DNA sequence: GAGCACTGC
């Protein structure tokens, strides 16, 4: 991770413009001094000393693996080196992908500043809902998911001469799919040039030979490319050290180069014996550091909100037993569902003389970098999502971290000076850990991945050259799922128009299908709102200390028919309020900020998660644009709620459940016994038949986001699935 | 009567 790639939660990004009240002259000398400082900072980065060698490596190798340790400067400097070396001739661009939005934005800003250009001109970024690029952009930072979307419109990624995949070791689904795709594109692009060299009459013969040599996927790409010529694509994969070999092997023994980093030394201390209770051990270690070690803040990695809150309470309890002079210790929690204002507390210095203990989830591993950390406590566990393709069920389980993860965590202590990391397990246990975390693609629902690949022209999914292939069972299950949704034809091709329409929408395939159906059921307005609200983290925010108040507030929106209509009610309440303000105050720009403030207040009063609501509104407007372009009819069913419920049944027929005599439900697709989640408005409602959107295993198997339907609708609206079963 | 790590289009 480059040192400037991240600075706190997303919400902080807007406040980076610095105002200056100085007259022009001194501002000029200010900026001159700043330019000089930046220049010397750049020159002192480890990567600066190997600049010429790196450019040479990229010139001579089409694929290069770069192992860059933290602080090497690879993310900010390499694109600039390549730009200056002429890699953007002919108007081509260098694309750099990041797994996270914040990183793409902050790095782009930094590089624009280093280049002395306005953001969005030569240097820009593009992430969902926020595009700061123009036709003159040559160095473009983006999220890996966005480049995948771009590939749907431009399968040869023809505007890029170089693509750099940064943080590849994190192995997100997007990174993995992208790597497979890029390998293909690169093949096709270099072959298209070989074609170019041949004379025209030899061309068709030559192509058949190449198709045999380069595999099935190239065939499908070549068909689309049909005679077009592309300059070769340079591919650079940047990764942390432990995984370099895997990438090199995947790319046919590609050359790997190493760039040293700049990180302070971190002492690793292990427990002598295995600990019985890691929470207890954590507590003991916090106080051991507090009472015996030099000043400096502590970062503790825990698995979730519950652990964080429990440790917080225990620390307070222990503190009161200490003499007054030793009580100068303050705890600060951080996890993703915490409202942004509270997240910001980790960046505030502790009161004078106090030591700060940050109790964090994985969010502090990569997403948020907290300054001032000298000590890290790593109990060695993480909460991870796992997915059972056969049951179609997700669950969250606590598992040991990987070696790479342990390394990443300890690195957090050495950003500003030497630090210490306390691993709460014996050293021989470390040796037993997996090298790296299991790639996400092996533990998630593949429907979306497969739909994307099909849309990119990859027909043979099982034969696709994944870096790490998902299980055959998982692939088959998702193919089946897409087939039942009507996205695939009998011979497993993307169907026309449904499959292609679904692939265009940046949503879960089942939600995309719901939108298409809704236009036929005359309730697309309602469905647009529904899928936007279902696509974000929980809309309702229920703090433990105000449980009753929150419940009362939620009742105002609740619909007797279920959670889907309840979500529509929330969205429409907000829309109505904003509409009313527009009538009252007009539509001036100055109102925008006031509206945001108004919305924040309203959310707080109504126990709605403002961040989630904003996100849902963004998704809503993006998706609305898409369906308009697709020519779907957008209309509302008005008060005809029945029509909407029938549409929900037609869309989510795969997720239907029937009440059983003893009050539990049976999921019809898998036969599992499930219960309605207590957060649902239908909890204890005794609805005979329901559809749901999520099946999660926690203490029990719960279904979430539930709406009551009539059982007979299923055979009527999804006969291809239910007629044979009943 | 329950709690869910983190990303992303």
mmCIF file of C-alpha atoms in Angstrom, chain A residues 174-340:
data_model
loop_
_atom_site.group_PDB
_atom_site.id
_atom_site.type_symbol
_atom_site.label_atom_id
_atom_site.label_comp_id
_atom_site.label_asym_id
_atom_site.label_seq_id
_atom_site.Cartn_x
_atom_site.Cartn_y
_atom_site.Cartn_z
ATOM 1 C CA UNK A 174 -13.011 -8.257 -9.559
ATOM 2 C CA UNK A 175 -9.228 -8.585 -9.604
ATOM 3 C CA UNK A 176 -9.396 -12.294 -10.376
ATOM 4 C CA UNK A 177 -11.874 -11.922 -13.233
ATOM 5 C CA UNK A 178 -9.932 -8.947 -14.554
ATOM 6 C CA UNK A 179 -6.664 -10.906 -14.610
ATOM 7 C CA UNK A 180 -8.256 -13.696 -16.646
ATOM 8 C CA UNK A 181 -9.743 -11.172 -19.000
ATOM 9 C CA UNK A 182 -6.534 -9.179 -19.394
ATOM 10 C CA UNK A 183 -4.560 -12.309 -20.173
ATOM 11 C CA UNK A 184 -6.988 -12.946 -23.012
ATOM 12 C CA UNK A 185 -7.109 -9.401 -24.289
ATOM 13 C CA UNK A 186 -3.354 -9.266 -24.355
ATOM 14 C CA UNK A 187 -3.194 -12.468 -26.395
ATOM 15 C CA UNK A 188 -5.743 -11.238 -28.863
ATOM 16 C CA UNK A 189 -4.157 -7.830 -29.217
ATOM 17 C CA UNK A 190 -0.693 -9.154 -29.937
ATOM 18 C CA UNK A 191 -2.174 -11.684 -32.372
ATOM 19 C CA UNK A 192 -4.096 -8.954 -34.134
ATOM 20 C CA UNK A 193 -0.770 -7.309 -34.911
ATOM 21 C CA UNK A 194 0.703 -10.560 -36.180
ATOM 22 C CA UNK A 195 -2.310 -10.733 -38.461
ATOM 23 C CA UNK A 196 -1.558 -7.254 -39.604
ATOM 24 C CA UNK A 197 1.894 -8.285 -40.783
ATOM 25 C CA UNK A 198 0.487 -11.049 -42.949
ATOM 26 C CA UNK A 199 -0.810 -10.311 -46.392
ATOM 27 C CA UNK A 200 -4.538 -10.154 -46.796
ATOM 28 C CA UNK A 201 -5.103 -13.409 -48.668
ATOM 29 C CA UNK A 202 -3.198 -15.359 -46.030
ATOM 30 C CA UNK A 203 -5.086 -13.771 -43.194
ATOM 31 C CA UNK A 204 -8.056 -16.067 -42.812
ATOM 32 C CA UNK A 205 -5.945 -19.205 -42.976
ATOM 33 C CA UNK A 206 -3.549 -17.811 -40.440
ATOM 34 C CA UNK A 207 -6.303 -17.022 -38.018
ATOM 35 C CA UNK A 208 -7.562 -20.591 -37.829
ATOM 36 C CA UNK A 209 -4.103 -21.722 -36.859
ATOM 37 C CA UNK A 210 -3.897 -19.147 -34.104
ATOM 38 C CA UNK A 211 -7.269 -20.029 -32.712
ATOM 39 C CA UNK A 212 -6.095 -23.565 -32.104
ATOM 40 C CA UNK A 213 -2.990 -22.307 -30.409
ATOM 41 C CA UNK A 214 -4.488 -19.718 -28.101
ATOM 42 C CA UNK A 215 -7.529 -21.429 -26.667
ATOM 43 C CA UNK A 216 -11.269 -21.193 -26.780
ATOM 44 C CA UNK A 217 -11.724 -17.719 -25.325
ATOM 45 C CA UNK A 218 -9.490 -16.083 -27.882
ATOM 46 C CA UNK A 219 -11.676 -17.570 -30.565
ATOM 47 C CA UNK A 220 -14.679 -15.746 -29.225
ATOM 48 C CA UNK A 221 -12.795 -12.483 -28.895
ATOM 49 C CA UNK A 222 -11.349 -12.764 -32.375
ATOM 50 C CA UNK A 223 -14.790 -13.275 -33.803
ATOM 51 C CA UNK A 224 -15.852 -9.984 -32.320
ATOM 52 C CA UNK A 225 -12.678 -8.191 -33.319
ATOM 53 C CA UNK A 226 -12.927 -9.277 -36.895
ATOM 54 C CA UNK A 227 -10.062 -7.711 -38.713
ATOM 55 C CA UNK A 228 -9.426 -4.822 -36.322
ATOM 56 C CA UNK A 229 -5.804 -4.097 -35.427
ATOM 57 C CA UNK A 230 -4.617 -3.236 -31.963
ATOM 58 C CA UNK A 231 -1.221 -2.307 -30.616
ATOM 59 C CA UNK A 232 -0.006 -4.741 -27.947
ATOM 60 C CA UNK A 233 -1.135 -4.217 -24.391
ATOM 61 C CA UNK A 234 1.430 -3.954 -21.617
ATOM 62 C CA UNK A 235 0.340 -5.598 -18.420
ATOM 63 C CA UNK A 236 1.790 -4.877 -14.997
ATOM 64 C CA UNK A 237 0.678 -6.740 -11.902
ATOM 65 C CA UNK A 238 1.656 -5.202 -8.591
ATOM 66 C CA UNK A 239 1.559 -7.439 -5.567
ATOM 67 C CA UNK A 240 2.870 -7.965 -2.066
ATOM 68 C CA UNK A 241 5.804 -10.295 -1.733
ATOM 69 C CA UNK A 242 4.269 -13.547 -0.505
ATOM 70 C CA UNK A 243 2.183 -14.049 -3.634
ATOM 71 C CA UNK A 244 4.503 -12.986 -6.451
ATOM 72 C CA UNK A 245 5.246 -16.537 -7.526
ATOM 73 C CA UNK A 246 1.559 -17.382 -8.014
ATOM 74 C CA UNK A 247 1.110 -14.437 -10.373
ATOM 75 C CA UNK A 248 4.272 -15.187 -12.267
ATOM 76 C CA UNK A 249 3.202 -18.801 -12.799
ATOM 77 C CA UNK A 250 -0.263 -17.776 -13.957
ATOM 78 C CA UNK A 251 1.277 -15.538 -16.571
ATOM 79 C CA UNK A 252 3.520 -18.258 -17.962
ATOM 80 C CA UNK A 253 6.577 -17.573 -15.831
ATOM 81 C CA UNK A 254 6.387 -13.828 -16.236
ATOM 82 C CA UNK A 255 9.284 -11.733 -15.060
ATOM 83 C CA UNK A 256 9.027 -10.437 -11.512
ATOM 84 C CA UNK A 257 10.996 -7.512 -10.140
ATOM 85 C CA UNK A 258 11.278 -6.402 -6.559
ATOM 86 C CA UNK A 259 11.240 -2.861 -5.257
ATOM 87 C CA UNK A 260 12.200 -2.302 -1.684
ATOM 88 C CA UNK A 261 9.860 -0.394 0.569
ATOM 89 C CA UNK A 262 10.289 2.084 3.307
ATOM 90 C CA UNK A 263 8.847 0.798 6.469
ATOM 91 C CA UNK A 264 10.134 1.051 9.991
ATOM 92 C CA UNK A 265 11.146 -2.012 11.922
ATOM 93 C CA UNK A 266 8.372 -3.771 13.815
ATOM 94 C CA UNK A 267 9.275 -6.177 16.625
ATOM 95 C CA UNK A 268 7.069 -9.241 16.515
ATOM 96 C CA UNK A 269 6.290 -10.783 19.887
ATOM 97 C CA UNK A 270 4.511 -14.102 20.228
ATOM 98 C CA UNK A 271 2.630 -15.668 23.105
ATOM 99 C CA UNK A 272 4.628 -18.399 24.855
ATOM 100 C CA UNK A 273 1.663 -20.756 25.062
ATOM 101 C CA UNK A 274 -1.646 -20.977 23.219
ATOM 102 C CA UNK A 275 -4.199 -18.743 24.927
ATOM 103 C CA UNK A 276 -7.506 -20.122 26.193
ATOM 104 C CA UNK A 277 -9.556 -17.012 25.560
ATOM 105 C CA UNK A 278 -8.206 -14.477 23.109
ATOM 106 C CA UNK A 279 -10.460 -11.679 24.364
ATOM 107 C CA UNK A 280 -9.082 -12.155 27.846
ATOM 108 C CA UNK A 281 -5.532 -12.232 26.470
ATOM 109 C CA UNK A 282 -6.264 -9.061 24.504
ATOM 110 C CA UNK A 283 -7.367 -7.277 27.642
ATOM 111 C CA UNK A 284 -4.262 -8.353 29.549
ATOM 112 C CA UNK A 285 -2.003 -7.239 26.697
ATOM 113 C CA UNK A 286 -3.642 -3.823 26.435
ATOM 114 C CA UNK A 287 -2.850 -3.147 30.084
ATOM 115 C CA UNK A 288 0.602 -4.657 29.857
ATOM 116 C CA UNK A 289 1.461 -2.198 27.079
ATOM 117 C CA UNK A 290 -0.251 0.650 28.858
ATOM 118 C CA UNK A 291 1.672 0.140 32.083
ATOM 119 C CA UNK A 292 5.068 -0.985 30.791
ATOM 120 C CA UNK A 293 5.711 0.416 27.336
ATOM 121 C CA UNK A 294 6.749 3.841 26.061
ATOM 122 C CA UNK A 295 4.041 6.289 24.902
ATOM 123 C CA UNK A 296 2.277 5.492 21.622
ATOM 124 C CA UNK A 297 -1.200 4.407 20.582
ATOM 125 C CA UNK A 298 -2.432 0.816 20.380
ATOM 126 C CA UNK A 299 -4.373 -0.773 17.530
ATOM 127 C CA UNK A 300 -6.306 -3.951 18.364
ATOM 128 C CA UNK A 301 -7.749 -6.193 15.645
ATOM 129 C CA UNK A 302 -11.027 -7.834 16.643
ATOM 130 C CA UNK A 303 -13.576 -9.768 14.587
ATOM 131 C CA UNK A 304 -16.728 -7.698 14.951
ATOM 132 C CA UNK A 305 -18.860 -5.109 16.649
ATOM 133 C CA UNK A 306 -19.812 -7.376 19.499
ATOM 134 C CA UNK A 307 -16.213 -8.144 20.465
ATOM 135 C CA UNK A 308 -15.316 -4.490 20.178
ATOM 136 C CA UNK A 309 -18.121 -3.402 22.472
ATOM 137 C CA UNK A 310 -17.357 -6.099 24.986
ATOM 138 C CA UNK A 311 -13.634 -5.244 25.169
ATOM 139 C CA UNK A 312 -14.539 -1.581 25.463
ATOM 140 C CA UNK A 313 -16.625 -2.331 28.540
ATOM 141 C CA UNK A 314 -13.963 -4.552 30.081
ATOM 142 C CA UNK A 315 -11.219 -1.946 29.628
ATOM 143 C CA UNK A 316 -13.337 0.669 31.393
ATOM 144 C CA UNK A 317 -14.043 -1.760 34.204
ATOM 145 C CA UNK A 318 -10.350 -2.561 34.680
ATOM 146 C CA UNK A 319 -9.339 1.079 34.532
ATOM 147 C CA UNK A 320 -11.356 1.898 37.603
ATOM 148 C CA UNK A 321 -9.350 -0.612 39.594
ATOM 149 C CA UNK A 322 -6.108 1.193 38.762
ATOM 150 C CA UNK A 323 -4.621 4.086 40.722
ATOM 151 C CA UNK A 324 -5.713 7.483 39.416
ATOM 152 C CA UNK A 325 -2.361 8.186 37.731
ATOM 153 C CA UNK A 326 -2.610 5.066 35.567
ATOM 154 C CA UNK A 327 -6.092 5.707 34.217
ATOM 155 C CA UNK A 328 -5.020 7.807 31.256
ATOM 156 C CA UNK A 329 -6.209 5.382 28.644
ATOM 157 C CA UNK A 330 -9.072 5.985 26.203
ATOM 158 C CA UNK A 331 -10.765 3.512 23.882
ATOM 159 C CA UNK A 332 -12.045 4.337 20.404
ATOM 160 C CA UNK A 333 -14.052 1.812 18.363
ATOM 161 C CA UNK A 334 -14.150 1.630 14.588
ATOM 162 C CA UNK A 335 -16.075 -0.709 12.285
ATOM 163 C CA UNK A 336 -17.787 -0.141 8.976
ATOM 164 C CA UNK A 337 -21.391 0.147 10.116
ATOM 165 C CA UNK A 338 -20.496 2.845 12.638
ATOM 166 C CA UNK A 339 -21.780 6.255 11.479
ATOM 167 C CA UNK A 340 -19.041 8.316 9.828
#
